[in-house]
C-alpha cells in the first residue's frame, strides 16, 4: 500500500461535529423542508426520467433556467454538486502547483481545505479586528503576494458580514487575479455580487441551493462568470458529474420562486427575533447579513456556554477554539420555535455562567 501523499499526511479534512439534539442550529441550512408541492412535482419528474441513460452532460435545461433567472448567457454558467465542488473545480483548473490563492481570515474554511488538496499555495491575510476588509491592506497584500486567485465570501462565513463591494471593485479594476465571490448567503444580504461580475471580466460568483432554497441534501451549486473561464471548468470536471434527478430538481426549484421567497421571509424574521433576543440578554453579536449570527460568550467561557446549550438539546457551532474567534459561537437562524428554544436555553445558560 502506498502512503497518502506527503503533503496530506497530517491533515484532518473538514468536519462539522454532529450531535443528536432537538434543535440543530449549527450548519446554516434552511430550517424548513421544501414544500409538499415541490416534492410531489419532483416525484413526477423522476418518473419521467430514463435513469438507464447517462444524464445530460452539460445540464442544458437547468443551465438555461439559471441563465434566465440571473439574466446571463447559459455559457456563463458552470454547475456542480454544491458550491464546494465549484470551488474544488476552480482550483483544479486554475490552482495547483505553482499557483497561489489568497483568502481574508477568518473566512470559510473550504478555500484553504481545497487549496491544500490541490497543492495550491495559500496566502492567508488578516482582516481588521472588526473582521472587516480594509482597502489599503487588501491592495497591499495583492501587490505583495501576486495571487492567481482571490477568495471573497459575501456575506462572510462565519462572521455574517458583507464584504465591501468598493474594495472588490477596486482590486478587480487595478489588478488581474481571478476574483471569486462566494455568495452562498447572497439572498440575505444587501449587495448583489453579480452586479460586480457584470462590470469586471475577472470576477466570478458562486452560488448554492443549500441555504435559502432548502436543498442542502440535493448538493447543487453553480458559478457565474466569463465564458472562457466557464468552459475551462466544464473541461476540468468529471463527465456526467450532475445526475439527472438533481438536474430535474433544480429546474423545478427555479419554477417555484415563491417557495424560496417564503423561506427567505421566515429566516429574515427569525434573524430579527434572535438579534432582538441578544439585545435583551446583553449578548455581543455581529449584526448579520446572512442566515446565521456570530455571537460572543462571556470572556473565556465559549466552550462552557456551548456545552450548556447542548445540555439543553440546542446545538450551535462552537467557533471559540478557532484562530481569531476566541469565545465566539455561531447560531443558524431556525424556525420561530427553534429560535425561542435557543434564546431560552441561552438565557438559562448565561444566568449560570454570569453568577
Ligand atoms: C454553506 C456554504 C456553502 C455551500 O456549500 P454547498 O457545497 O453548496 O452546500 C458555500 N460557501 C459558504 C461560505 C458556505 O457557508
Short mmCIF file of C-alpha atoms and ligand atoms in Angstrom, two decimals:
data_model
loop_
_atom_site.label_atom_id
_atom_site.label_comp_id
_atom_site.label_asym_id
_atom_site.label_seq_id
_atom_site.Cartn_x
_atom_site.Cartn_y
_atom_site.Cartn_z
CA UNK A 1 0.00 0.00 0.00
CA UNK A 2 1.33 3.48 -0.82
CA UNK A 3 1.08 6.01 1.98
CA UNK A 4 -1.07 9.08 1.45
CA UNK A 5 0.55 11.97 -0.46
CA UNK A 6 3.13 13.52 1.86
CA UNK A 7 1.54 16.99 1.89
CA UNK A 8 -1.76 15.49 3.05
CA UNK A 9 -0.38 13.24 5.77
CA UNK A 10 -1.16 15.42 8.79
CA UNK A 11 -4.46 16.68 7.55
CA UNK A 12 -7.81 16.04 9.17
CA UNK A 13 -10.14 17.39 6.48
CA UNK A 14 -13.25 19.43 7.11
CA UNK A 15 -15.77 18.37 9.75
CA UNK A 16 -18.76 19.92 11.40
CA UNK A 17 -19.39 17.90 14.56
CA UNK A 18 -22.92 16.49 14.72
CA UNK A 19 -24.66 15.59 17.95
CA UNK A 20 -28.15 14.20 18.31
CA UNK A 21 -30.18 17.12 19.68
CA UNK A 22 -33.70 18.50 19.30
CA UNK A 23 -32.69 21.92 17.99
CA UNK A 24 -29.93 21.84 15.37
CA UNK A 25 -28.64 25.28 14.55
CA UNK A 26 -25.06 24.53 13.59
CA UNK A 27 -24.68 24.18 9.81
CA UNK A 28 -26.59 27.11 8.27
CA UNK A 29 -29.18 25.13 6.36
CA UNK A 30 -32.75 26.24 5.87
CA UNK A 31 -34.89 25.19 8.88
CA UNK A 32 -37.74 24.01 6.67
CA UNK A 33 -38.14 21.22 4.14
CA UNK A 34 -39.04 22.01 0.52
CA UNK A 35 -42.80 22.40 0.05
CA UNK A 36 -45.02 19.31 -0.41
CA UNK A 37 -45.89 20.65 -3.90
CA UNK A 38 -42.22 20.65 -4.84
CA UNK A 39 -41.78 17.08 -3.60
CA UNK A 40 -44.90 15.97 -5.49
CA UNK A 41 -43.66 17.56 -8.74
CA UNK A 42 -40.21 16.06 -8.21
CA UNK A 43 -41.68 12.58 -7.87
CA UNK A 44 -43.47 13.10 -11.18
CA UNK A 45 -40.30 14.37 -12.82
CA UNK A 46 -38.32 11.36 -11.62
CA UNK A 47 -40.95 9.00 -13.05
CA UNK A 48 -40.40 10.64 -16.46
CA UNK A 49 -36.60 10.18 -16.46
CA UNK A 50 -34.68 7.48 -18.32
CA UNK A 51 -32.39 6.56 -15.48
CA UNK A 52 -30.81 3.78 -17.55
CA UNK A 53 -29.18 6.55 -19.64
CA UNK A 54 -26.39 8.90 -18.68
CA UNK A 55 -27.67 12.37 -17.80
CA UNK A 56 -27.28 15.44 -20.00
CA UNK A 57 -23.59 16.10 -19.55
CA UNK A 58 -23.88 19.90 -19.66
CA UNK A 59 -27.25 20.10 -17.87
CA UNK A 60 -28.72 22.30 -20.60
CA UNK A 61 -32.25 22.67 -19.22
CA UNK A 62 -31.01 23.61 -15.79
CA UNK A 63 -28.35 25.90 -17.23
CA UNK A 64 -30.94 27.66 -19.37
CA UNK A 65 -33.27 28.04 -16.39
CA UNK A 66 -30.44 29.51 -14.29
CA UNK A 67 -29.43 31.81 -17.17
CA UNK A 68 -32.95 33.15 -17.39
CA UNK A 69 -33.20 33.54 -13.62
CA UNK A 70 -30.00 35.60 -13.46
CA UNK A 71 -30.32 37.28 -16.86
CA UNK A 72 -26.97 35.97 -18.12
CA UNK A 73 -25.94 33.69 -21.02
CA UNK A 74 -26.15 29.96 -20.43
CA UNK A 75 -22.47 29.62 -21.44
CA UNK A 76 -21.63 31.87 -18.48
CA UNK A 77 -22.78 29.18 -16.02
CA UNK A 78 -20.96 26.17 -14.60
CA UNK A 79 -22.93 23.79 -12.37
CA UNK A 80 -21.60 21.36 -9.77
CA UNK A 81 -22.58 19.18 -6.81
CA UNK A 82 -22.78 22.04 -4.35
CA UNK A 83 -20.69 25.18 -4.38
CA UNK A 84 -17.95 23.31 -2.53
CA UNK A 85 -17.45 21.33 -5.73
CA UNK A 86 -17.49 24.60 -7.66
CA UNK A 87 -14.56 25.77 -5.53
CA UNK A 88 -12.82 22.46 -5.97
CA UNK A 89 -13.24 22.52 -9.77
CA UNK A 90 -11.98 26.13 -9.86
CA UNK A 91 -8.77 25.14 -8.11
CA UNK A 92 -8.38 22.00 -10.23
CA UNK A 93 -8.49 24.20 -13.33
CA UNK A 94 -6.77 27.37 -12.08
CA UNK A 95 -4.90 26.32 -8.93
CA UNK A 96 -2.38 23.54 -8.38
CA UNK A 97 1.40 23.50 -8.02
CA UNK A 98 2.94 26.88 -8.86
CA UNK A 99 -0.36 28.70 -8.37
CA UNK A 100 -1.31 30.89 -5.43
CA UNK A 101 -4.69 31.58 -3.78
CA UNK A 102 -5.39 34.32 -1.23
CA UNK A 103 -8.05 34.44 1.50
CA UNK A 104 -9.01 37.01 4.14
CA UNK A 105 -9.30 35.39 7.54
CA UNK A 106 -11.45 34.46 9.29
CA UNK A 107 -13.49 33.10 6.40
CA UNK A 108 -14.99 29.86 5.07
CA UNK A 109 -12.55 27.01 5.75
CA UNK A 110 -13.26 25.28 2.45
CA UNK A 111 -10.96 27.59 0.48
CA UNK A 112 -7.89 26.57 2.46
CA UNK A 113 -9.02 22.93 2.51
CA UNK A 114 -9.36 22.76 -1.29
CA UNK A 115 -6.11 24.69 -1.75
CA UNK A 116 -4.38 22.06 0.32
CA UNK A 117 -5.82 19.09 -1.54
CA UNK A 118 -4.98 20.65 -4.94
CA UNK A 119 -1.46 21.70 -3.83
CA UNK A 120 -2.30 25.34 -4.41
CA UNK A 121 -0.14 27.69 -2.36
CA UNK A 122 -2.31 29.62 0.10
CA UNK A 123 -1.78 33.13 1.47
CA UNK A 124 -3.98 33.98 4.45
CA UNK A 125 -4.38 37.71 5.01
CA UNK A 126 -5.82 39.13 8.24
CA UNK A 127 -8.98 41.19 8.37
CA UNK A 128 -9.07 44.07 10.87
CA UNK A 129 -10.22 43.45 14.45
CA UNK A 130 -13.85 44.09 13.43
CA UNK A 131 -13.48 41.30 10.82
CA UNK A 132 -13.77 43.87 8.01
CA UNK A 133 -11.62 44.25 4.92
CA UNK A 134 -9.57 47.41 4.57
CA UNK A 135 -8.86 48.81 1.13
CA UNK A 136 -5.17 49.54 1.74
CA UNK A 137 -4.49 46.14 3.32
CA UNK A 138 -6.22 44.25 0.50
CA UNK A 139 -4.37 46.14 -2.25
CA UNK A 140 -1.07 45.83 -0.41
CA UNK A 141 -1.47 42.08 0.14
CA UNK A 142 -2.32 41.69 -3.52
CA UNK A 143 0.76 43.51 -4.75
CA UNK A 144 2.99 41.77 -2.24
CA UNK A 145 1.80 38.20 -2.92
CA UNK A 146 0.54 38.42 -6.53
CA UNK A 147 -2.07 35.67 -6.10
CA UNK A 148 -3.65 33.95 -9.09
CA UNK A 149 -6.98 33.59 -7.29
CA UNK A 150 -8.54 35.72 -4.53
CA UNK A 151 -11.48 34.46 -2.47
CA UNK A 152 -14.09 36.77 -1.01
CA UNK A 153 -17.14 35.49 0.81
CA UNK A 154 -20.12 37.80 0.96
CA UNK A 155 -21.79 37.66 3.39
CA UNK A 156 -18.77 36.13 5.05
CA UNK A 157 -18.98 32.84 6.92
CA UNK A 158 -18.56 32.73 9.96
CA UNK A 159 -18.93 36.48 10.67
CA UNK A 160 -22.17 37.16 8.75
CA UNK A 161 -20.76 40.48 7.49
CA UNK A 162 -20.99 41.77 3.92
CA UNK A 163 -17.73 42.30 2.07
CA UNK A 164 -17.20 45.86 0.85
CA UNK A 165 -18.04 45.95 -2.88
CA UNK A 166 -15.87 49.07 -3.37
CA UNK A 167 -12.79 47.12 -2.30
CA UNK A 168 -13.54 44.16 -4.56
CA UNK A 169 -14.25 46.51 -7.44
CA UNK A 170 -11.01 48.39 -6.95
CA UNK A 171 -8.99 45.18 -6.78
CA UNK A 172 -10.67 43.89 -9.95
CA UNK A 173 -10.09 47.14 -11.79
CA UNK A 174 -6.43 47.69 -10.92
CA UNK A 175 -5.08 44.14 -10.96
CA UNK A 176 -5.67 40.84 -12.69
CA UNK A 177 -6.11 37.87 -10.35
CA UNK A 178 -9.25 35.81 -10.74
CA UNK A 179 -11.61 37.10 -8.05
CA UNK A 180 -14.10 34.63 -6.64
CA UNK A 181 -17.08 35.95 -4.69
CA UNK A 182 -18.75 33.14 -2.77
CA UNK A 183 -22.33 34.29 -2.41
CA UNK A 184 -23.82 31.27 -0.65
CA UNK A 185 -25.87 33.66 1.52
CA UNK A 186 -26.46 36.33 -1.12
CA UNK A 187 -30.25 36.40 -0.79
CA UNK A 188 -29.99 37.57 2.82
CA UNK A 189 -27.55 40.37 2.01
CA UNK A 190 -27.77 43.95 0.87
CA UNK A 191 -25.48 43.92 -2.18
CA UNK A 192 -25.51 41.59 -5.17
CA UNK A 193 -22.14 40.23 -6.30
CA UNK A 194 -23.47 39.63 -9.79
CA UNK A 195 -23.51 43.37 -10.42
CA UNK A 196 -19.75 43.42 -9.79
CA UNK A 197 -19.19 40.41 -12.03
CA UNK A 198 -21.06 42.11 -14.87
CA UNK A 199 -18.79 45.12 -14.55
CA UNK A 200 -15.47 43.22 -14.33
CA UNK A 201 -14.31 40.34 -16.51
CA UNK A 202 -12.08 38.84 -13.78
CA UNK A 203 -14.86 38.36 -11.20
CA UNK A 204 -16.79 35.10 -10.85
CA UNK A 205 -19.67 34.49 -8.45
CA UNK A 206 -20.52 31.17 -6.83
CA UNK A 207 -24.00 30.35 -5.54
CA UNK A 208 -25.79 27.42 -3.96
CA UNK A 209 -29.16 25.75 -3.44
CA UNK A 210 -28.05 24.64 0.03
CA UNK A 211 -29.30 27.60 2.04
CA UNK A 212 -32.41 29.65 1.26
CA UNK A 213 -33.58 27.10 -1.36
CA UNK A 214 -33.88 24.40 1.36
CA UNK A 215 -31.95 21.87 -0.74
CA UNK A 216 -28.68 21.17 1.10
CA UNK A 217 -29.37 17.44 0.76
CA UNK A 218 -29.55 17.72 -3.02
CA UNK A 219 -25.96 19.05 -3.48
CA UNK A 220 -26.38 21.71 -6.14
CA UNK A 221 -24.33 24.85 -6.68
CA UNK A 222 -23.09 26.92 -9.62
CA UNK A 223 -20.70 29.59 -10.79
CA UNK A 224 -21.45 32.58 -12.99
CA UNK A 225 -18.57 34.13 -14.89
CA UNK A 226 -16.97 34.87 -18.26
CA UNK A 227 -17.45 32.05 -20.77
CA UNK A 228 -13.70 31.38 -21.25
CA UNK A 229 -13.45 30.51 -17.54
CA UNK A 230 -16.71 28.57 -17.56
CA UNK A 231 -15.66 26.37 -20.49
CA UNK A 232 -12.41 25.51 -18.68
CA UNK A 233 -14.43 24.36 -15.66
CA UNK A 234 -16.64 22.12 -17.79
CA UNK A 235 -13.42 20.65 -19.19
CA UNK A 236 -11.89 20.05 -15.74
CA UNK A 237 -14.87 18.35 -14.09
CA UNK A 238 -15.70 14.67 -14.41
CA UNK A 239 -18.03 13.61 -17.23
CA UNK A 240 -21.69 13.24 -16.17
CA UNK A 241 -20.97 14.66 -12.73
CA UNK A 242 -24.53 16.05 -12.42
CA UNK A 243 -27.10 13.30 -12.05
CA UNK A 244 -30.43 13.50 -13.86
CA UNK A 245 -32.53 13.76 -10.67
CA UNK A 246 -30.54 16.75 -9.47
CA UNK A 247 -30.91 18.46 -12.83
CA UNK A 248 -34.69 17.97 -12.79
CA UNK A 249 -34.94 19.12 -9.17
CA UNK A 250 -33.00 22.30 -9.90
CA UNK A 251 -35.32 23.22 -12.77
CA UNK A 252 -38.36 22.61 -10.54
CA UNK A 253 -36.93 24.68 -7.69
CA UNK A 254 -36.41 27.61 -10.05
CA UNK A 255 -40.02 27.31 -11.21
CA UNK A 256 -41.23 27.74 -7.62
CA UNK A 257 -39.67 31.08 -6.71
CA UNK A 258 -42.47 31.79 -4.30
CA UNK A 259 -41.38 28.87 -2.08
CA UNK A 260 -37.92 30.38 -1.83
CA UNK A 261 -39.34 33.82 -1.10
CA UNK A 262 -41.43 32.44 1.78
CA UNK A 263 -38.40 30.71 3.28
CA UNK A 264 -36.41 33.92 2.92
CA UNK A 265 -39.11 35.91 4.75
CA UNK A 266 -39.25 33.29 7.52
CA UNK A 267 -35.48 33.41 8.01
CA UNK A 268 -35.25 37.21 7.92
CA UNK A 269 -37.96 37.41 10.60
CA UNK A 270 -36.09 34.77 12.63
CA UNK A 271 -32.87 36.73 12.34
CA UNK A 272 -34.60 39.82 13.76
CA UNK A 273 -36.04 37.64 16.53
CA UNK A 274 -32.62 36.29 17.57
CA UNK A 275 -30.89 39.66 17.32
CA UNK A 276 -33.61 41.21 19.48
CA UNK A 277 -33.10 38.34 21.95
CA UNK A 278 -29.35 39.00 22.02
CA UNK A 279 -30.03 42.70 22.68
CA UNK A 280 -32.29 41.95 25.62
CA UNK A 281 -29.84 39.37 27.05
CA UNK A 282 -26.99 41.83 26.60
CA UNK A 283 -25.05 39.42 24.37
CA UNK A 284 -22.46 40.86 21.97
CA UNK A 285 -23.03 39.80 18.33
CA UNK A 286 -22.06 40.86 14.83
CA UNK A 287 -25.09 42.25 13.01
CA UNK A 288 -25.74 39.63 10.36
CA UNK A 289 -26.39 39.84 6.62
CA UNK A 290 -26.80 36.05 6.44
CA UNK A 291 -28.97 33.28 7.93
CA UNK A 292 -26.64 32.84 10.90
CA UNK A 293 -25.26 35.10 13.62
CA UNK A 294 -21.84 35.10 15.26
CA UNK A 295 -22.01 35.99 18.96
CA UNK A 296 -19.65 36.11 21.91
CA UNK A 297 -19.78 34.18 25.17
CA UNK A 298 -18.60 35.79 28.43
CA UNK A 299 -14.80 36.01 28.37
CA UNK A 300 -13.14 32.59 28.43
CA UNK A 301 -16.49 30.78 28.58
CA UNK A 302 -17.06 29.79 24.93
CA UNK A 303 -16.73 26.02 25.41
CA UNK A 304 -18.74 26.14 28.61
CA UNK A 305 -21.59 28.06 27.04
CA UNK A 306 -21.63 25.69 24.06
CA UNK A 307 -21.87 22.68 26.40
CA UNK A 308 -24.65 24.27 28.44
CA UNK A 309 -26.63 24.76 25.24
CA UNK A 310 -26.04 21.13 24.23
CA UNK A 311 -27.24 20.10 27.72
CA UNK A 312 -30.49 21.84 26.79
CA UNK A 313 -30.60 19.99 23.45
CA UNK A 314 -29.57 23.01 21.37
CA UNK A 315 -26.59 22.63 19.03
CA UNK A 316 -24.78 25.70 17.66
CA UNK A 317 -21.35 25.88 16.04
CA UNK A 318 -18.55 26.24 18.55
CA UNK A 319 -16.01 28.57 16.93
CA UNK A 320 -14.37 29.51 20.21
CA UNK A 321 -11.33 27.32 19.57
CA UNK A 322 -10.76 28.62 16.05
CA UNK A 323 -7.99 31.14 15.35
CA UNK A 324 -9.16 34.76 15.82
CA UNK A 325 -12.57 33.71 17.20
CA UNK A 326 -11.96 33.25 20.92
CA UNK A 327 -15.26 32.94 22.83
CA UNK A 328 -17.32 33.02 19.63
CA UNK A 329 -20.28 30.78 18.79
CA UNK A 330 -22.34 30.81 15.60
CA UNK A 331 -26.07 30.16 15.56
CA UNK A 332 -28.08 29.37 12.43
CA UNK A 333 -31.49 31.03 12.25
CA UNK A 334 -34.15 28.35 12.73
CA UNK A 335 -37.94 28.31 12.81
CA UNK A 336 -39.62 30.68 15.27
CA UNK A 337 -39.99 27.86 17.79
CA UNK A 338 -36.36 26.79 17.42
CA UNK A 339 -35.18 30.37 17.85
CA UNK A 340 -37.26 30.65 21.04
CA UNK A 341 -35.78 27.40 22.36
CA UNK A 342 -32.30 28.67 21.58
CA UNK A 343 -32.87 32.02 23.29
CA UNK A 344 -34.43 30.40 26.33
CA UNK A 345 -31.54 27.93 26.65
CA UNK A 346 -29.11 30.80 26.20
CA UNK A 347 -30.77 32.89 28.91
CA UNK A 348 -30.60 29.99 31.37
CA UNK A 349 -27.00 29.22 30.48
CA UNK A 350 -25.95 32.85 30.85
CA UNK A 351 -27.52 33.10 34.30
CA UNK A 352 -25.36 30.16 35.37
CA UNK A 353 -22.21 31.50 33.71
CA UNK A 354 -22.58 35.05 34.96
CA UNK A 355 -23.34 34.12 38.58
C1 LIG B 1 -22.80 26.72 3.17
C2 LIG B 1 -21.76 27.38 2.33
C3 LIG B 1 -21.58 26.99 1.02
C4 LIG B 1 -22.44 25.93 0.43
O1 LIG B 1 -21.76 24.84 0.02
P1 LIG B 1 -22.55 23.73 -0.79
O2 LIG B 1 -21.44 22.85 -1.23
O3 LIG B 1 -23.22 24.44 -1.93
O4 LIG B 1 -23.52 23.09 0.13
C5 LIG B 1 -20.64 27.66 0.24
N1 LIG B 1 -19.93 28.68 0.74
C6 LIG B 1 -20.10 29.08 2.00
C7 LIG B 1 -19.33 30.24 2.50
C8 LIG B 1 -20.99 28.43 2.83
O5 LIG B 1 -21.11 28.81 4.10
#
